[in-house]
Amino acid sequence: MKKMFLLVLLLAVSQFPVKAQTNESTVTLDASAQEYKIDKNIYGQFAEDLGHLIYGGIWVGPESSIPNIDGIRKDVVDALREIRVPVLRWPGGCFADLYHWMDGIGPRDKRPETINTNWGGVTDDNGFGTAEFLQLCKLVGCAPYFTGNVGSGTVKELSQWVEYVNSDNISTITKLREKYGRAKPWGVKYWGLGNESWGCGGHMMPEYYADQVRRYGTYMHNYGNYRLFKIASGPNGDNYLWTSVLMGDAGPYIDGLSLHYYASATQHTAADFDESGWFDIMKKSLKMNELITKHSAIMDKYDPLKRVALVVDEWGTWYKVEPGTNPHFLYQQNTMRDAVAAACNLNIFNNHCDRVRMACIAQVVNVLQSMILTKGDKMILTPTYYVFDLYKVHQDAMMVPVQVRLSNYEFDGGTLPAINCSASIDSTGMMHISLVNIDPDSTENVAVDLKAFEADKISGKILTAGKMNAHNTFENPNAVKPVRFADFKLKDNNLEVDMPPMSVVTLAVNGTIRMKAGTAIELKNPGHGIAYDYYELGEAERLPGFSALSPDSSGMLDSLVLPKEVREDNFAVRYEGFIRIPQSGLYTFYTNSDDGSALLIDGRVVVNNDGRHAPEERSGYAELSAGYHRIEVMYFQATGGMEMSASIKGPNLKKQIIPAGMLFTTH
Ligand code: AHR
């Protein structure tokens, strides 16, 4: 059965009750190899008009005795703010392809009553529509993500929804918005073109749907500075043909391709399982890694620069509904098994953040693997909620590549890797390591080699339970909750962590990145200045591949400023030269840019601040010896605000814009 490594008496002094065995795994984290940012949108949520998610779970109406803000539950908003929900998808799901957005605007008492034919045939008074959803997003502090109706709607209808939400022009549609109380557009970026178009969204063939994406997308306009991020309905699980056809036929017309995959076991309710049910859900959850790897490989063929994001906008566990509830409402409990499954998925997404740049767990309140369950005016937080709370530290942090050598969790002839892990470094330089032990029986002793990261202070939190199906109820809402974790030891920059059975741990490691010292270059005839190349581009989401482009102009500058000839939109600049480092030591480099930028020292990416974004500062470290080092800075501007600066901090050097006096060229 289980591998018997060490029967550790030490466990007696461990914080948590553990069963008989301890296994061993090793994890290596290479902080010097950070390259990709973990997009915060990986921590997104999904809110479909289904069961008691919207009605009861979020929307109670302004007249309700349940504390609310403009009809939206205050307790739910507060809980979602706490886990920093970055993006929320609405109104479906399958519901999206039967939703006509005009039913949900204007005075609520005049809105039509419609039938939710997909989810139980219940009457929908459309009290929660476009403005209410956008108000919810504002309260939660997240970006809205609309799924447009491509199944039963029309091109005109979706085109006008975009106009209603984003246009500042004068038209009958925007006047309607003004009449209904909103003069200024909201400016929504994320738009889905249908949902599960291979299934409930119209049962289309991939070639036909790819044409629909091109057609619908053509009439979803960018108004003012609002540039849409269009997400096509992607494959169901392992339908690789769908990905291939969509990328081939519609790839250039989209910004994201969705993926839907559920770990389902619908014969039993959420808390009714034994170890075979546990193993089954772990196995199905870990399959996400294979799906992403294979879909990404197909996307790489069509899109090697990874412009199109893989958007896992439906994922999670799916069980039989709770007894006595409407089978169409998909209401399920949420146990320690779901928490561990969620953490496995989040580790997978973090580790694939080069391609996966958004994910939305299904669903946020009262449906499937929810964060929150409500009953009347009561609300409880699920074990899955607490995983999102533990993992929020990874949002927008730089992913640290992980290598693992694992022991196995074995059950009934099946084998799974017992441990999985992801790690990142945030903008303050703090490393966060999230570890999961999926084995419900054995403690895992995990040796973490921190390599280039010199650890100083460490703190931790853990989510675990004594029983696989432990869960929170309205009577006992705090049965499963994270607590402080201290079962780790640091010795010679190796961290040893004792992971109790079925546990999720996040460690915050304060420390310093130590890189191999970059050796200085001998420069013949150095002179002040830095060379640049200027490129005019089409619309871009990321830095271009400069080696394949010819510059529109080139020249010399005193410092890293924008050359005079830059236009307002859609261009890139690449600077190249040498920086003179005054004394050997650890240097921090920063870029602050709108849109993306990167800074390389001696050919290594030190600051990766890529992507289309508002002004944002990011930093990285380089240990350098005194003398000249090669420096490259790349910047691109899409539309809207334009900003770029590069700074340095080091021994006896306060943080400052890299001064002209440090920049050199050769003559
Ligand atoms: O999340 C529930 C349903 O699952 C969604 O409506 C649909 O897209 C998927 O099949």
XYZ file of C-alpha atoms and ligand atoms in Angstrom:
677
model
C 0.000 0.000 0.000
C 1.531 3.335 0.986
C 5.266 3.793 0.804
C 6.692 3.534 4.256
C 9.461 6.101 4.570
C 9.780 7.098 8.173
C 7.611 6.484 11.114
C 8.383 9.745 12.767
C 8.119 10.088 16.461
C 8.631 13.757 15.903
C 5.093 13.874 14.697
C 4.064 13.674 18.278
C 5.142 17.270 18.657
C 3.559 18.356 15.425
C 0.698 20.861 15.572
C -1.801 18.613 13.843
C -3.124 15.117 14.369
C -1.505 12.860 11.809
C -1.878 9.257 10.874
C 0.794 6.630 10.858
C 3.077 7.507 7.957
C 5.496 10.147 6.754
C 6.661 10.318 3.153
C 9.274 12.561 1.595
C 9.285 14.890 -1.376
C 11.688 17.537 -2.611
C 10.821 20.819 -4.251
C 13.321 23.160 -5.913
C 12.396 26.803 -6.427
C 14.515 28.902 -8.765
C 13.879 32.533 -7.878
C 16.497 33.659 -10.381
C 14.477 32.176 -13.261
C 11.273 34.179 -12.759
C 9.920 35.257 -16.133
C 6.115 35.296 -16.155
C 3.613 37.172 -14.049
C 0.746 35.243 -12.440
C -2.160 37.235 -13.810
C -4.476 38.115 -10.935
C -7.406 37.127 -13.155
C -6.481 33.469 -12.554
C -8.312 34.034 -9.260
C -11.572 34.946 -11.038
C -15.105 33.832 -10.202
C -18.202 32.873 -12.151
C -21.754 34.064 -11.330
C -24.464 32.527 -13.500
C -28.158 33.338 -13.309
C -28.776 29.868 -11.893
C -30.585 28.591 -8.801
C -29.953 30.800 -5.769
C -26.716 32.297 -6.972
C -27.924 35.694 -8.150
C -31.394 35.742 -6.590
C -30.923 35.206 -2.854
C -27.153 34.752 -2.961
C -26.247 38.182 -4.282
C -29.380 40.118 -5.156
C -31.984 40.626 -2.442
C -33.359 43.955 -3.686
C -33.138 47.347 -1.997
C -36.284 46.694 0.078
C -34.897 43.546 1.716
C -34.341 43.307 5.475
C -31.034 41.574 4.673
C -28.339 44.279 4.881
C -27.654 45.373 1.313
C -26.123 48.092 -0.797
C -28.452 49.034 -3.658
C -30.078 45.586 -3.384
C -26.773 43.660 -3.267
C -25.969 41.633 -0.123
C -23.389 43.429 1.984
C -22.056 40.287 3.713
C -21.324 38.659 0.342
C -19.653 41.793 -1.036
C -17.443 42.078 2.063
C -16.419 38.416 1.861
C -15.559 38.696 -1.840
C -13.540 41.875 -1.279
C -11.530 40.034 1.349
C -10.280 37.417 -1.133
C -9.637 40.152 -3.730
C -11.810 38.737 -6.506
C -10.207 40.210 -9.645
C -12.824 39.372 -12.292
C -16.414 38.105 -12.315
C -18.117 36.336 -15.240
C -21.876 36.785 -15.806
C -24.664 35.977 -16.827
C -23.676 32.410 -17.843
C -22.864 29.647 -18.545
C -25.605 28.064 -20.541
C -27.878 30.900 -19.398
C -25.825 33.392 -21.444
C -26.997 31.997 -24.777
C -30.639 32.469 -23.861
C -30.224 35.865 -22.186
C -31.363 39.003 -23.972
C -29.678 41.900 -22.259
C -32.449 44.411 -23.004
C -34.677 42.423 -20.606
C -32.401 43.572 -17.782
C -32.265 47.353 -18.172
C -34.519 50.224 -17.133
C -36.964 50.469 -14.217
C -37.109 47.109 -12.478
C -40.888 47.074 -12.154
C -41.198 47.365 -15.926
C -38.790 44.593 -16.853
C -40.285 41.545 -18.551
C -40.689 38.216 -16.803
C -38.822 35.488 -18.648
C -38.317 31.786 -18.141
C -34.922 30.391 -17.271
C -35.411 27.363 -19.531
C -31.924 26.078 -18.858
C -32.056 26.008 -15.079
C -35.366 24.640 -13.831
C -37.836 26.638 -15.908
C -38.207 29.197 -13.130
C -39.554 32.691 -13.731
C -36.949 35.412 -13.829
C -38.104 38.963 -13.084
C -34.830 40.305 -14.504
C -34.322 42.465 -11.410
C -30.614 41.844 -11.697
C -29.424 43.091 -15.077
C -26.550 44.975 -16.650
C -26.447 47.974 -14.273
C -26.894 45.794 -11.168
C -24.082 43.476 -12.252
C -21.770 46.397 -12.925
C -22.638 47.865 -9.530
C -21.794 44.506 -7.920
C -18.394 44.525 -9.658
C -17.754 48.061 -8.484
C -18.578 47.124 -4.882
C -16.408 44.005 -5.005
C -13.619 45.903 -6.781
C -13.353 43.462 -9.665
C -13.433 43.639 -13.451
C -16.717 42.568 -15.095
C -16.667 39.835 -17.728
C -19.828 39.586 -19.862
C -20.684 36.468 -21.808
C -22.525 37.507 -24.967
C -25.392 35.578 -26.519
C -24.229 33.933 -29.734
C -26.566 30.917 -29.487
C -30.046 32.481 -29.601
C -29.134 36.147 -30.024
C -28.108 38.212 -33.020
C -25.022 40.063 -34.113
C -26.961 43.319 -33.726
C -28.009 42.491 -30.171
C -24.469 41.773 -28.985
C -23.062 44.723 -30.890
C -25.579 46.993 -29.153
C -24.798 45.564 -25.718
C -21.180 46.625 -26.212
C -22.419 50.031 -27.399
C -24.722 50.424 -24.372
C -21.934 49.583 -21.938
C -18.913 51.216 -23.576
C -19.873 53.968 -26.009
C -19.564 57.659 -25.269
C -21.045 58.593 -28.667
C -24.547 59.941 -29.089
C -26.984 57.274 -30.269
C -30.411 55.897 -29.453
C -28.702 53.157 -27.447
C -26.507 55.479 -25.380
C -29.449 57.842 -24.835
C -31.347 54.882 -23.434
C -28.499 54.283 -20.988
C -28.595 57.925 -19.981
C -32.361 57.782 -19.536
C -31.873 54.808 -17.220
C -29.525 56.746 -15.005
C -26.037 56.268 -16.386
C -24.579 59.047 -18.501
C -20.981 57.838 -18.791
C -20.048 54.454 -20.237
C -18.755 51.834 -17.824
C -15.955 50.665 -20.115
C -15.977 46.874 -19.895
C -12.976 45.033 -21.280
C -13.787 41.305 -21.102
C -16.431 39.878 -23.447
C -17.185 36.239 -24.190
C -18.579 35.247 -27.574
C -21.099 32.645 -26.469
C -20.657 29.816 -24.003
C -20.041 26.123 -24.683
C -20.964 26.675 -28.309
C -20.266 22.971 -28.865
C -23.141 22.200 -26.425
C -25.832 24.310 -24.727
C -24.626 27.360 -26.667
C -25.902 26.101 -30.009
C -24.397 22.635 -30.624
C -22.168 24.102 -33.324
C -19.353 22.454 -35.232
C -15.964 24.094 -34.609
C -15.623 25.394 -38.193
C -19.100 26.961 -38.085
C -18.487 28.480 -34.647
C -15.098 29.871 -35.727
C -16.937 31.728 -38.507
C -19.470 33.030 -35.975
C -16.610 34.302 -33.805
C -15.184 36.212 -36.764
C -18.617 37.576 -37.654
C -19.848 38.566 -34.170
C -16.422 39.888 -33.224
C -16.348 42.185 -36.240
C -19.295 44.157 -34.872
C -18.166 44.309 -31.251
C -16.501 47.690 -31.485
C -13.814 49.409 -29.463
C -15.286 52.708 -28.267
C -13.028 55.552 -27.107
C -10.118 54.085 -25.202
C -11.955 50.901 -24.296
C -10.336 48.058 -26.167
C -12.253 44.804 -25.914
C -10.661 41.544 -24.867
C -12.692 38.979 -26.818
C -12.880 35.450 -25.474
C -14.118 32.675 -27.745
C -15.885 29.641 -26.375
C -13.188 27.008 -26.175
C -12.963 23.268 -25.825
C -14.802 20.965 -23.505
C -12.079 19.128 -21.568
C -9.898 17.197 -23.972
C -11.519 18.272 -27.250
C -8.195 19.181 -28.885
C -9.754 19.376 -32.340
C -11.902 22.309 -31.173
C -8.786 24.203 -30.034
C -6.993 23.479 -33.258
C -9.844 24.659 -35.496
C -10.567 27.754 -33.410
C -6.923 28.813 -33.269
C -6.459 28.138 -36.973
C -9.646 29.792 -38.223
C -10.329 32.489 -35.622
C -7.060 32.865 -33.646
C -6.152 36.314 -35.042
C -9.632 37.652 -34.141
C -9.634 36.725 -30.447
C -7.670 37.563 -27.306
C -8.669 34.542 -25.272
C -9.903 30.995 -25.770
C -11.844 29.455 -22.925
C -11.518 25.940 -21.510
C -14.191 24.228 -19.428
C -13.411 21.238 -17.291
C -15.140 19.885 -14.190
C -13.998 17.175 -11.775
C -17.374 15.565 -11.381
C -18.800 12.687 -9.375
C -22.535 13.146 -9.646
C -23.648 9.861 -8.055
C -23.010 11.214 -4.544
C -23.505 14.452 -2.652
C -20.451 16.550 -1.779
C -19.857 15.193 1.719
C -20.887 11.589 1.072
C -17.718 9.764 0.038
C -14.966 7.462 1.206
C -11.296 7.335 0.206
C -12.131 6.058 -3.278
C -14.247 9.204 -3.768
C -11.357 11.308 -2.487
C -8.844 9.653 -4.826
C -11.232 9.965 -7.776
C -11.633 13.755 -7.342
C -7.881 14.260 -6.831
C -7.145 12.331 -10.011
C -9.741 14.268 -11.995
C -8.516 17.592 -10.611
C -4.871 16.893 -11.430
C -5.896 16.087 -15.012
C -6.166 19.857 -15.476
C -2.379 19.897 -15.860
C -2.496 17.518 -18.818
C -5.369 19.434 -20.445
C -3.596 22.787 -20.171
C -0.292 21.352 -21.349
C -1.886 19.813 -24.454
C -4.157 22.742 -25.344
C -1.223 25.128 -24.819
C 0.957 23.060 -27.140
C -1.699 23.390 -29.869
C -2.042 27.119 -29.215
C 1.764 27.480 -29.387
C 1.687 26.179 -32.966
C -0.644 28.964 -34.078
C 0.439 31.599 -31.591
C 4.067 31.079 -30.528
C 4.224 34.510 -28.877
C 1.337 33.512 -26.588
C -0.815 36.495 -27.498
C -4.052 34.541 -27.043
C -4.747 33.672 -23.408
C -6.144 30.325 -22.317
C -9.085 31.315 -20.107
C -10.263 28.467 -17.872
C -13.557 30.188 -17.213
C -15.362 27.167 -15.792
C -13.644 24.721 -13.483
C -14.322 23.021 -10.181
C -16.022 20.036 -8.604
C -19.542 18.910 -9.464
C -21.616 16.527 -7.318
C -25.192 15.432 -6.798
C -27.257 18.297 -5.320
C -28.009 18.370 -1.588
C -31.123 16.380 -0.592
C -34.330 18.392 -0.750
C -32.950 21.019 -3.151
C -34.017 21.617 -6.754
C -31.858 19.337 -8.959
C -31.569 22.155 -11.509
C -30.130 24.573 -8.946
C -26.799 22.736 -8.536
C -26.538 23.499 -4.819
C -23.795 21.461 -3.161
C -21.842 21.448 0.113
C -18.105 22.026 0.063
C -15.600 19.971 2.055
C -11.889 19.642 2.714
C -11.781 17.542 -0.478
C -12.929 20.565 -2.493
C -10.378 22.806 -0.796
C -7.535 20.455 -1.723
C -8.880 20.100 -5.286
C -9.061 23.917 -5.624
C -5.500 24.348 -4.381
C -4.237 21.732 -6.885
C -5.934 23.643 -9.707
C -4.571 27.007 -8.577
C -1.051 25.559 -8.414
C -1.517 24.261 -11.962
C -2.757 27.639 -13.212
C 0.072 29.507 -11.470
C 2.637 27.197 -13.030
C 1.070 27.665 -16.502
C 0.727 31.442 -16.174
C 2.583 32.012 -19.449
C -0.602 30.882 -21.245
C -3.351 30.743 -18.602
C -4.120 34.366 -17.863
C -7.660 34.064 -16.535
C -9.715 31.392 -14.768
C -13.146 31.511 -13.145
C -14.146 28.858 -10.646
C -17.751 27.639 -10.954
C -19.407 29.243 -9.120
C -19.201 32.021 -6.567
C -22.281 31.603 -4.329
C -24.681 28.664 -3.764
C -23.836 26.841 -7.017
C -21.334 23.989 -7.501
C -17.924 24.623 -5.866
C -18.831 27.908 -4.253
C -16.943 30.281 -2.034
C -20.066 31.182 -0.102
C -23.323 29.485 0.912
C -26.316 31.533 2.027
C -29.547 30.684 3.820
C -31.904 33.648 4.284
C -29.859 36.305 6.014
C -27.102 33.845 7.009
C -23.872 33.295 5.132
C -21.035 30.801 5.569
C -17.610 30.617 3.949
C -16.547 27.299 2.467
C -13.155 25.546 2.675
C -12.660 26.539 -0.988
C -13.105 30.201 -0.002
C -10.228 29.838 2.424
C -7.973 28.427 -0.293
C -8.623 31.537 -2.380
C -7.808 33.565 0.716
C -4.498 31.737 1.233
C -3.584 32.043 -2.457
C -4.474 35.705 -3.041
C -0.824 36.584 -2.378
C 0.079 35.139 -5.785
C -2.086 37.634 -7.674
C 0.099 39.606 -10.097
C 3.299 38.243 -8.531
C 6.158 36.794 -10.571
C 5.953 33.025 -10.872
C 8.972 31.126 -9.540
C 9.568 27.950 -11.556
C 9.139 24.786 -9.486
C 10.802 21.427 -9.916
C 9.584 18.507 -7.867
C 10.675 15.025 -6.923
C 7.719 13.506 -5.256
C 6.605 10.525 -3.349
C 3.307 9.017 -4.382
C -0.112 8.851 -2.921
C -1.282 5.346 -3.713
C -4.777 4.023 -3.388
C -6.299 0.801 -4.592
C -3.658 0.266 -7.296
C -3.761 3.901 -8.466
C -0.911 6.396 -8.012
C -0.859 10.185 -7.864
C 1.906 12.642 -6.941
C 1.303 13.380 -3.263
C 2.577 16.959 -3.297
C 2.089 19.862 -5.654
C 3.407 23.366 -5.327
C 3.558 26.828 -6.829
C 5.532 29.866 -5.782
C 5.863 33.529 -6.629
C 7.666 36.718 -5.651
C 5.543 39.795 -5.118
C 6.404 43.417 -5.789
C 7.840 43.845 -2.267
C 10.274 40.975 -2.843
C 8.409 38.529 -0.584
C 8.291 34.916 -1.785
C 5.093 32.923 -1.253
C 5.121 29.149 -1.496
C 1.875 27.187 -1.697
C 2.104 23.466 -1.035
C -0.616 20.852 -1.160
C -0.532 17.363 0.311
C -3.325 15.409 -1.360
C -2.664 12.253 0.641
C -5.437 11.904 3.242
C -3.435 9.413 5.307
C 0.226 10.413 5.366
C 2.264 13.368 6.437
C 4.669 14.562 3.753
C 8.055 15.815 4.739
C 8.842 18.296 1.978
C 12.402 19.532 1.504
C 12.272 22.879 -0.284
C 15.531 24.050 -1.851
C 15.299 27.832 -2.059
C 18.343 28.070 -4.330
C 18.861 31.730 -5.226
C 16.565 33.055 -2.498
C 18.249 33.671 0.833
C 15.456 33.219 3.352
C 15.214 35.254 6.470
C 11.854 35.264 8.304
C 9.128 32.766 7.447
C 5.522 32.583 8.492
C 2.792 30.221 7.392
C -0.885 29.384 7.327
C -2.522 26.016 6.874
C -5.934 24.708 5.934
C -6.504 21.133 7.020
C -9.011 18.999 8.861
C -9.232 15.738 10.711
C -11.773 14.282 8.280
C -11.844 14.179 4.481
C -15.411 15.450 4.386
C -15.048 18.132 7.072
C -17.105 21.173 6.121
C -18.705 24.323 7.447
C -22.409 24.459 8.185
C -24.800 27.196 9.274
C -24.736 25.593 12.737
C -20.947 25.198 12.822
C -19.529 27.774 10.393
C -15.902 27.595 11.553
C -15.198 23.862 11.380
C -12.681 24.322 8.538
C -10.639 27.509 8.660
C -6.975 28.373 8.124
C -4.756 28.648 11.177
C -1.156 29.648 11.799
C 1.364 27.038 10.674
C 4.824 26.565 12.106
C 5.849 22.983 11.220
C 8.843 24.048 9.167
C 12.574 24.379 9.780
C 15.124 26.389 7.869
C 18.664 25.001 7.647
C 21.327 26.122 5.139
C 18.676 27.755 2.992
C 16.781 24.483 2.808
C 13.321 24.536 4.177
C 11.798 21.406 5.644
C 8.049 21.435 5.849
C 5.901 18.795 7.516
C 2.671 18.769 5.592
C -0.093 16.973 7.492
C -2.406 14.707 5.501
C -4.883 16.557 3.215
C -3.474 19.989 3.811
C -2.908 23.268 1.990
C -0.100 25.493 3.252
C 1.025 28.937 2.158
C 4.365 30.183 3.451
C 5.474 33.803 3.307
C 9.256 33.898 3.021
C 11.025 37.148 3.636
C 14.459 37.219 2.080
C 16.782 38.361 -0.649
C 17.432 37.015 -4.089
C 21.049 36.053 -4.530
C 22.013 35.652 -8.159
C 25.306 34.460 -9.495
C 27.321 37.647 -9.752
C 27.292 39.014 -13.296
C 30.871 39.739 -14.309
C 31.719 43.086 -15.778
C 32.629 43.573 -19.428
C 35.714 45.408 -20.667
C 34.606 48.319 -22.825
C 36.867 49.919 -25.373
C 36.190 53.644 -25.874
C 33.086 53.977 -23.712
C 31.141 57.207 -24.211
C 27.976 58.493 -22.575
C 24.571 57.717 -24.115
C 22.314 54.843 -25.040
C 21.289 53.603 -28.487
C 17.621 53.066 -29.358
C 15.448 51.609 -32.120
C 11.879 52.819 -32.641
C 9.152 50.584 -34.165
C 5.604 51.435 -35.275
C 3.287 48.487 -34.605
C -0.262 47.275 -35.176
C -2.401 46.734 -32.071
C -0.340 44.844 -29.507
C -1.022 43.160 -26.180
C 2.603 42.436 -25.297
C 6.144 43.386 -26.265
C 6.822 42.354 -29.853
C 9.500 39.888 -30.952
C 12.045 42.604 -31.850
C 14.398 40.330 -33.773
C 11.738 39.815 -36.478
C 11.108 43.576 -36.925
C 12.980 46.371 -38.712
C 13.088 49.687 -36.867
C 11.355 52.735 -38.309
C 14.114 54.917 -36.866
C 17.219 54.609 -34.693
C 19.427 57.015 -32.774
C 21.217 57.932 -29.542
C 19.795 59.390 -26.333
C 21.391 60.639 -23.101
C 19.110 58.535 -20.927
C 16.171 56.118 -21.051
C 13.549 58.590 -22.236
C 11.155 58.261 -25.150
C 12.602 59.526 -28.435
C 10.956 62.612 -29.920
C 9.477 60.857 -32.941
C 7.140 58.516 -31.011
C 3.500 58.687 -32.025
C 0.568 58.432 -29.577
C -0.380 54.808 -30.017
C 0.950 51.420 -31.054
C 4.713 51.620 -30.998
C 7.698 50.060 -29.284
C 11.184 51.241 -28.354
C 14.195 49.082 -27.619
C 17.244 50.610 -25.898
C 20.615 48.939 -25.795
C 23.913 49.942 -24.236
C 25.968 49.525 -21.067
C 25.473 50.480 -17.450
C 28.459 51.244 -15.223
C 28.006 49.656 -11.810
C 29.905 51.634 -9.177
C 30.571 48.825 -6.696
C 29.917 45.094 -6.540
C 26.708 44.026 -4.827
C 23.030 43.302 -5.164
C 21.103 45.811 -7.293
C 17.357 46.236 -7.671
C 16.078 47.421 -11.029
C 12.581 48.778 -11.633
C 10.518 49.751 -14.608
C 7.367 51.796 -14.301
C 5.410 51.663 -17.506
C 2.098 52.009 -19.268
C 1.911 49.730 -21.234
C 4.504 46.933 -20.982
C 8.263 46.924 -20.526
C 11.198 44.687 -19.691
C 14.736 45.310 -18.465
C 17.573 42.908 -19.146
C 21.069 42.922 -17.675
C 23.760 40.878 -19.392
C 21.042 39.206 -21.479
C 18.959 38.085 -18.481
C 15.425 39.343 -17.862
C 15.641 41.173 -14.525
C 12.341 43.058 -14.730
C 9.389 41.578 -16.594
C 6.688 44.241 -16.680
C 5.135 43.040 -19.923
C 1.485 43.161 -20.964
C -0.985 45.880 -21.718
C -1.642 47.735 -18.496
C -2.053 51.022 -16.638
C 1.084 52.525 -15.038
C 2.647 49.746 -13.017
C 6.021 49.372 -11.329
C 7.746 46.018 -11.203
C 11.211 45.129 -9.986
C 13.855 42.440 -10.055
C 17.341 41.792 -8.725
C 20.795 41.297 -10.164
C 24.004 40.690 -8.300
C 26.647 42.536 -10.263
C 30.337 43.147 -10.009
C 31.695 46.675 -10.402
C 32.213 47.776 -14.003
C 30.250 47.789 -17.264
C 27.276 45.472 -17.915
C 25.059 45.201 -20.962
C 21.606 46.746 -20.419
C 18.536 46.432 -22.645
C 15.206 48.073 -21.971
C 12.118 47.352 -24.057
C 8.881 49.282 -23.963
C 5.625 49.208 -25.910
C 2.685 51.563 -25.983
C -0.745 50.351 -27.109
C -3.343 53.089 -26.647
C -4.297 55.499 -23.842
C -1.771 56.557 -21.181
C 1.924 56.512 -22.090
C 4.648 56.235 -19.454
C 8.084 54.664 -19.150
C 10.910 54.970 -16.662
C 13.664 52.686 -15.382
C 15.229 52.982 -11.932
C 18.042 51.426 -9.935
C 18.845 50.913 -6.253
C 21.990 49.345 -4.836
C 24.763 49.539 -2.268
C 25.177 53.218 -1.375
C 22.778 54.094 -4.173
C 19.309 55.377 -3.266
C 16.457 54.358 -5.563
C 16.588 56.698 -8.554
C 15.845 56.903 -12.253
C 18.910 55.392 -13.946
C 20.957 58.562 -14.371
C 22.496 59.537 -17.712
C 25.909 59.349 -16.037
C 25.586 55.554 -15.609
C 24.679 54.832 -19.250
C 27.315 54.184 -21.883
C 27.787 53.179 -25.459
C 30.828 52.172 -27.467
C 32.185 54.309 -30.253
O -21.632 25.861 -14.356
C -22.792 25.200 -14.713
C -22.862 24.942 -16.204
O -21.839 24.102 -16.596
C -22.699 26.141 -17.094
O -23.888 26.841 -17.272
C -22.263 25.533 -18.378
O -21.477 26.412 -19.138
C -21.502 24.294 -17.949
O -21.851 23.190 -18.667
